[in-house]
Short mmCIF file of C-alpha atoms in Angstrom, two decimals:
data_model
loop_
_atom_site.label_atom_id
_atom_site.label_comp_id
_atom_site.label_asym_id
_atom_site.label_seq_id
_atom_site.Cartn_x
_atom_site.Cartn_y
_atom_site.Cartn_z
CA MET A 1 -41.05 90.46 88.32
CA SER A 2 -41.56 89.58 91.93
CA GLU A 3 -38.68 90.23 94.49
CA HIS A 4 -36.37 87.18 94.86
CA PRO A 5 -35.90 85.82 98.43
CA ARG A 6 -32.19 86.51 98.26
CA ASP A 7 -33.03 90.19 97.98
CA ARG A 8 -35.39 90.34 101.02
CA PHE A 9 -34.05 91.66 104.24
CA ASP A 10 -37.04 93.24 106.03
CA LEU A 11 -39.54 90.45 105.70
CA ILE A 12 -39.29 88.22 108.88
CA PRO A 13 -40.82 84.84 107.94
CA ASP A 14 -41.36 83.14 111.30
CA ALA A 15 -39.82 84.19 114.57
CA ALA A 16 -40.27 80.66 116.13
CA ALA A 17 -38.34 79.03 113.28
CA GLU A 18 -35.58 81.58 113.54
CA ALA A 19 -35.37 81.14 117.32
CA ALA A 20 -35.21 77.29 116.87
CA PHE A 21 -32.41 77.52 114.35
CA LEU A 22 -30.30 79.95 116.46
CA ASP A 23 -30.84 77.87 119.55
CA ALA A 24 -29.55 74.74 117.72
CA GLN A 25 -26.49 76.64 116.56
CA ALA A 26 -25.80 78.07 119.98
CA LYS A 27 -25.96 74.74 121.62
CA GLY A 28 -23.70 73.16 119.00
CA ARG A 29 -26.47 70.94 117.66
CA LEU A 30 -26.75 72.54 114.21
CA HIS A 31 -28.28 69.84 112.03
CA HIS A 32 -26.76 69.34 108.62
CA ALA A 33 -30.09 69.37 106.82
CA TRP A 34 -33.20 71.43 107.40
CA LEU A 35 -36.51 70.65 105.83
CA LEU A 36 -38.50 73.89 105.57
CA CYS A 37 -42.20 73.01 105.30
CA GLY A 38 -45.26 75.17 104.54
CA VAL A 39 -47.55 76.49 101.91
CA GLU A 40 -45.96 78.23 98.99
CA GLY A 41 -45.06 81.76 99.84
CA SER A 42 -44.95 81.18 103.56
CA GLY A 43 -41.44 82.50 103.98
CA LYS A 44 -39.44 79.33 103.68
CA SER A 45 -36.98 80.53 100.95
CA THR A 46 -36.68 83.87 102.71
CA PHE A 47 -35.67 82.04 105.92
CA ALA A 48 -33.14 79.97 104.01
CA TYR A 49 -31.35 83.04 102.66
CA ARG A 50 -31.51 84.75 106.09
CA ALA A 51 -29.99 81.74 107.76
CA ALA A 52 -27.33 81.34 104.95
CA ARG A 53 -26.26 84.95 105.40
CA ARG A 54 -25.60 84.42 109.04
CA LEU A 55 -23.82 81.04 108.59
CA LEU A 56 -21.56 82.68 106.00
CA GLY A 57 -20.58 85.41 108.29
CA ALA A 58 -22.85 88.39 107.69
CA ALA A 59 -22.98 90.66 110.70
CA PRO A 60 -26.26 90.55 112.69
CA ASP A 61 -28.75 93.33 112.53
CA SER A 62 -31.38 92.82 115.27
CA SER A 63 -33.59 95.56 113.93
CA ARG A 64 -34.42 93.13 111.05
CA GLY A 65 -35.31 90.20 113.22
CA LEU A 66 -33.40 87.27 114.87
CA LEU A 67 -31.67 86.30 111.63
CA GLY A 68 -31.46 89.88 110.32
CA THR A 69 -28.44 91.32 108.58
CA ASP A 70 -27.59 94.62 106.90
CA PRO A 71 -28.33 94.61 103.14
CA TYR A 72 -24.96 96.48 102.68
CA ASP A 73 -22.90 93.91 104.53
CA HIS A 74 -20.18 92.53 102.27
CA VAL A 75 -21.40 88.91 102.70
CA ALA A 76 -25.11 89.91 102.04
CA ARG A 77 -24.06 91.77 98.97
CA MET A 78 -22.17 88.72 97.53
CA ILE A 79 -25.14 86.45 98.14
CA ALA A 80 -27.45 88.99 96.50
CA ALA A 81 -25.08 89.09 93.52
CA GLN A 82 -25.01 85.29 93.44
CA SER A 83 -21.25 85.38 93.82
CA HIS A 84 -20.49 83.82 97.17
CA PRO A 85 -18.27 80.81 96.78
CA ASP A 86 -19.57 79.04 99.79
CA LEU A 87 -23.19 79.17 98.68
CA LEU A 88 -24.83 76.78 96.20
CA VAL A 89 -28.43 77.23 95.11
CA LEU A 90 -30.36 74.49 93.22
CA GLU A 91 -33.54 75.67 91.45
CA ARG A 92 -35.18 75.02 88.14
CA ALA A 93 -32.96 76.18 85.33
CA VAL A 94 -33.97 78.62 82.62
CA GLU A 95 -33.30 77.38 79.12
CA GLY A 96 -34.30 78.94 75.91
CA GLY A 97 -36.33 81.54 77.75
CA LYS A 98 -38.38 78.96 79.66
CA VAL A 99 -38.09 77.65 83.11
CA LYS A 100 -37.51 73.84 83.16
CA LYS A 101 -40.10 71.77 84.83
CA SER A 102 -37.73 70.05 87.29
CA ILE A 103 -34.28 70.27 88.92
CA SER A 104 -32.08 67.85 86.99
CA VAL A 105 -29.79 65.08 88.21
CA ASP A 106 -26.81 66.98 86.72
CA GLN A 107 -27.69 69.92 89.00
CA ALA A 108 -28.02 67.62 91.99
CA ARG A 109 -24.62 66.12 91.25
CA ASP A 110 -23.06 69.51 91.93
CA LEU A 111 -23.82 68.93 95.65
CA PRO A 112 -21.21 66.25 96.41
CA GLU A 113 -18.41 68.26 94.67
CA PHE A 114 -19.47 71.41 96.38
CA PHE A 115 -19.39 69.84 99.86
CA SER A 116 -16.17 68.05 99.18
CA LYS A 117 -14.31 71.36 99.38
CA SER A 118 -13.52 73.30 102.54
CA PRO A 119 -15.19 76.65 103.07
CA SER A 120 -13.18 79.40 101.43
CA GLN A 121 -14.53 82.50 103.18
CA ALA A 122 -16.73 81.33 106.01
CA SER A 123 -17.00 78.57 108.59
CA TYR A 124 -19.63 76.70 106.58
CA ARG A 125 -20.65 75.75 103.07
CA VAL A 126 -24.33 76.19 102.49
CA ALA A 127 -26.67 74.79 99.90
CA ILE A 128 -30.37 75.85 99.26
CA ILE A 129 -32.69 73.60 97.32
CA ASP A 130 -35.65 75.72 96.16
CA ALA A 131 -37.76 73.73 95.97
CA ALA A 132 -36.99 70.06 96.83
CA ASP A 133 -40.37 69.33 95.38
CA ASP A 134 -38.94 70.12 91.94
CA LEU A 135 -36.23 67.43 92.09
CA ASN A 136 -36.77 64.66 89.61
CA LEU A 137 -36.35 61.07 90.85
CA ASN A 138 -32.71 60.76 89.87
CA ALA A 139 -31.93 64.16 91.44
CA ALA A 140 -33.62 63.13 94.62
CA ASN A 141 -31.55 59.99 94.81
CA ALA A 142 -28.40 62.03 94.16
CA LEU A 143 -29.39 64.31 97.15
CA LEU A 144 -30.05 61.28 99.32
CA LYS A 145 -26.41 60.18 98.91
CA VAL A 146 -25.31 63.53 100.28
CA LEU A 147 -27.72 63.35 103.17
CA GLU A 148 -26.51 59.74 104.05
CA GLU A 149 -22.92 61.04 104.44
CA PRO A 150 -23.36 64.46 106.13
CA PRO A 151 -20.78 66.89 104.92
CA GLU A 152 -18.33 68.42 107.42
CA ASN A 153 -19.13 72.08 108.04
CA GLY A 154 -21.95 71.82 105.48
CA VAL A 155 -25.57 72.82 105.90
CA LEU A 156 -28.42 72.16 103.46
CA PHE A 157 -31.88 73.90 103.43
CA LEU A 158 -34.58 72.05 101.52
CA VAL A 159 -37.59 74.24 100.75
CA THR A 160 -40.80 72.19 100.37
CA HIS A 161 -44.43 73.10 99.77
CA ALA A 162 -45.51 69.37 99.91
CA PRO A 163 -43.19 67.36 102.24
CA GLY A 164 -45.37 64.28 101.81
CA ARG A 165 -44.22 64.07 98.15
CA LEU A 166 -40.59 63.80 99.09
CA LEU A 167 -38.79 60.42 99.55
CA ALA A 168 -39.36 59.17 103.08
CA THR A 169 -35.63 58.55 103.33
CA ILE A 170 -34.98 62.26 102.61
CA ARG A 171 -37.45 63.46 105.15
CA SER A 172 -36.08 61.22 107.90
CA ARG A 173 -32.52 62.66 107.50
CA CYS A 174 -33.64 66.24 107.97
CA ARG A 175 -34.69 68.40 110.89
CA ARG A 176 -38.10 69.78 110.13
CA LEU A 177 -39.12 73.44 110.54
CA ALA A 178 -42.68 74.30 109.93
CA PHE A 179 -43.83 77.76 108.60
CA PRO A 180 -47.46 78.34 109.47
CA VAL A 181 -49.83 80.53 107.47
CA TRP A 182 -50.08 84.17 108.69
CA PRO A 183 -53.27 85.56 110.27
CA GLN A 184 -55.29 87.96 108.20
CA HIS A 185 -54.41 90.92 110.48
CA ALA A 186 -50.59 90.26 110.23
CA LEU A 187 -50.79 90.04 106.41
CA GLU A 188 -52.77 93.29 106.21
CA GLU A 189 -50.20 95.15 108.31
CA MET A 190 -47.35 93.66 106.32
CA VAL A 191 -48.94 94.72 102.97
CA ARG A 192 -49.71 98.29 104.24
CA ASN A 193 -46.21 98.73 105.60
CA ARG A 194 -44.39 97.41 102.50
CA THR A 195 -46.60 98.81 99.83
CA GLY A 196 -48.43 101.78 101.25
CA VAL A 197 -51.76 100.67 99.84
CA SER A 198 -55.03 101.67 101.73
CA SER A 199 -56.39 99.63 104.55
CA ALA A 200 -59.36 98.53 102.37
CA GLU A 201 -56.91 97.38 99.57
CA ALA A 202 -54.60 95.62 102.07
CA SER A 203 -57.59 93.79 103.54
CA ARG A 204 -58.68 92.68 100.02
CA ILE A 205 -55.17 91.45 99.20
CA ALA A 206 -54.76 89.65 102.52
CA GLY A 207 -58.07 87.94 101.95
CA MET A 208 -56.92 86.53 98.59
CA ALA A 209 -53.40 85.40 99.90
CA GLY A 210 -54.53 82.36 101.79
CA GLY A 211 -52.28 83.16 104.70
CA SER A 212 -49.14 83.41 102.60
CA PRO A 213 -46.95 86.57 102.86
CA GLY A 214 -45.23 85.78 99.60
CA GLN A 215 -48.58 85.52 97.86
CA ALA A 216 -49.73 88.72 99.43
CA LEU A 217 -46.70 90.61 98.28
CA ALA A 218 -47.15 89.16 94.77
CA LEU A 219 -50.74 90.25 94.76
CA ALA A 220 -49.72 93.70 95.93
CA SER A 221 -47.42 94.07 92.87
CA GLY A 222 -48.77 96.10 89.94
CA ALA A 223 -48.56 93.11 87.60
CA THR A 224 -50.39 90.77 89.80
CA LEU A 225 -53.19 93.33 90.65
CA GLU A 226 -53.59 94.01 86.90
CA ALA A 227 -53.81 90.27 86.22
CA ASP A 228 -56.38 89.85 88.99
CA GLN A 229 -58.52 92.71 87.65
CA LEU A 230 -58.30 91.35 84.11
CA ALA A 231 -59.29 87.75 85.23
CA GLN A 232 -62.27 89.15 87.25
CA ALA A 233 -63.42 91.25 84.28
CA TRP A 234 -63.24 88.13 82.01
CA VAL A 235 -65.28 86.07 84.30
CA ALA A 236 -67.87 88.75 84.76
CA ALA A 237 -68.08 89.85 81.12
CA ASP A 238 -70.99 88.71 78.80
CA GLN A 239 -68.47 88.59 76.00
CA ILE A 240 -64.63 88.50 76.24
CA ASP A 241 -62.75 91.04 74.23
CA ARG A 242 -60.69 88.87 71.78
CA ALA A 243 -58.37 91.66 70.73
CA GLU A 244 -57.51 92.42 74.43
CA ALA A 245 -56.86 88.78 75.14
CA MET A 246 -54.52 88.48 72.05
CA ALA A 247 -52.65 91.54 73.23
CA VAL A 248 -52.03 90.00 76.65
CA ALA A 249 -50.93 86.76 75.06
CA ASP A 250 -48.27 88.55 72.99
CA LYS A 251 -46.47 89.17 76.27
CA PHE A 252 -46.04 85.51 77.15
CA ARG A 253 -42.68 85.06 75.42
CA GLY A 254 -39.44 84.33 77.32
CA ALA A 255 -38.88 83.66 81.11
CA GLU A 256 -40.76 86.96 82.05
CA GLY A 257 -43.48 85.93 79.81
CA GLN A 258 -43.80 82.64 81.54
CA GLU A 259 -44.21 84.44 84.89
CA ARG A 260 -46.90 86.71 83.39
CA PHE A 261 -48.69 83.58 82.06
CA GLU A 262 -48.50 81.77 85.35
CA THR A 263 -49.73 84.87 87.31
CA LEU A 264 -52.67 85.44 84.93
CA MET A 265 -53.66 81.73 85.01
CA ASP A 266 -53.41 81.70 88.79
CA ARG A 267 -55.73 84.77 89.03
CA LEU A 268 -58.11 83.27 86.41
CA ILE A 269 -58.27 80.05 88.28
CA ALA A 270 -58.93 81.87 91.57
CA ALA A 271 -61.64 84.08 89.98
CA VAL A 272 -63.45 81.01 88.58
CA LYS A 273 -63.32 79.27 91.89
CA VAL A 274 -64.87 82.25 93.65
CA ARG A 275 -67.61 82.21 90.99
CA ALA A 276 -68.25 78.47 91.55
CA LEU A 277 -68.54 79.06 95.31
CA GLU A 278 -70.86 82.05 94.81
CA GLU A 279 -73.17 79.96 92.67
CA GLY A 280 -73.63 77.33 95.33
CA ALA A 281 -75.62 74.31 94.13
CA ALA A 282 -76.04 75.90 90.72
CA GLY A 283 -72.30 76.31 90.30
CA ALA A 284 -71.50 72.71 89.05
CA ARG A 285 -70.42 73.88 85.58
CA TRP A 286 -68.11 76.53 87.13
CA ALA A 287 -66.69 73.93 89.46
CA GLU A 288 -65.90 71.69 86.43
CA LEU A 289 -64.34 74.63 84.63
CA TRP A 290 -62.16 75.33 87.71
CA THR A 291 -60.98 71.67 87.68
CA ARG A 292 -60.09 71.86 84.02
CA LEU A 293 -58.24 75.23 84.32
CA SER A 294 -56.34 74.08 87.36
CA GLU A 295 -54.71 71.40 85.39
CA LEU A 296 -53.52 73.70 82.55
CA PRO A 297 -50.35 75.37 84.05
CA ASP A 298 -48.57 72.13 84.94
CA ARG A 299 -49.74 70.54 81.58
CA THR A 300 -48.39 73.57 79.77
CA ALA A 301 -44.95 73.27 81.33
CA ALA A 302 -44.85 69.52 81.10
CA ILE A 303 -45.43 69.19 77.37
CA ASN A 304 -44.32 72.68 76.36
CA LEU A 305 -47.64 73.92 75.04
CA ASP A 306 -47.90 77.35 73.51
CA ARG A 307 -48.98 79.71 76.22
CA ALA A 308 -51.00 81.98 73.98
CA ASP A 309 -52.90 78.91 72.60
CA VAL A 310 -53.51 77.77 76.16
CA LEU A 311 -54.98 81.10 77.12
CA ALA A 312 -57.11 81.19 74.10
CA GLY A 313 -58.45 77.77 74.88
CA ALA A 314 -59.02 78.65 78.50
CA LEU A 315 -61.07 81.74 77.54
CA ALA A 316 -63.11 79.83 75.03
CA ASP A 317 -63.84 77.28 77.73
CA LEU A 318 -64.86 80.12 80.07
CA GLN A 319 -67.14 81.63 77.46
CA ARG A 320 -68.82 78.18 76.82
CA THR A 321 -69.28 77.77 80.64
CA LYS A 322 -70.98 81.16 80.92
CA ALA A 323 -73.34 80.34 78.01
CA THR A 324 -74.37 76.96 79.44
CA ALA A 325 -74.51 77.97 83.10
CA ARG A 326 -77.10 80.70 82.60
#
């Protein structure tokens, strides 16, 4: 499984965002709600945890960037262990081995109670919503009530990959911080330094990451590289090995299985998109396949489809496309 943002200390998401946050704090203008905007994997969640550590009293470590802290600091260790009483994190819950499709109103209702209490170990109480895009409508309205009456000594971080999808009334009550995509050379350097892969492999990974450091790190992990290689092999093969596909699908059970499924589908969709672009004007059938496959992950989660059946259907669709596109 990929590294959780609460466990990241050496990845510096965006120096400008960190400087803006520290400047607001130093001038006594620390906003009660921060909307962290950017593509998925651009460092927003990592920033939220870095800022939370500092607000909750972790000692600064400038060698790890403006908001850096020592991983062995007492506060940092409590946050990593998910045991700090002054930090509340809202994210999609896992139930029955599956990640739910949204953050529920019951989860969002924890916010008013959390902020009604005084900080027990720090100067602030901090909440991270990761991601605000996952709030269902009732949960979003519950959050809005908190934003309308800013909590004393409370700070919220709202991670969003698509701010335009949030309620305008939520956006208007937050200070916005943008997290731009990383240039290719910066991603290559980061991948080399953190994984030790060759320059050629780092360049390949950076090229697939779409400017996202989180995506680059995920791609550099063994499981994601394996999924990418498998997806490319399926797209290129004249005939897909059914036994191999069934063996892969057997690993789709539970929460870790869901992550494997989502990773494999992501890489399969990406490989089909590349094929469609390579085919140019003759790639209409590949483009249609890409559109169909792109809808599958969300539909699978929304109506609880069997992941193994979804993969089998996707590969059958891929095989038909290859047969008709020749």
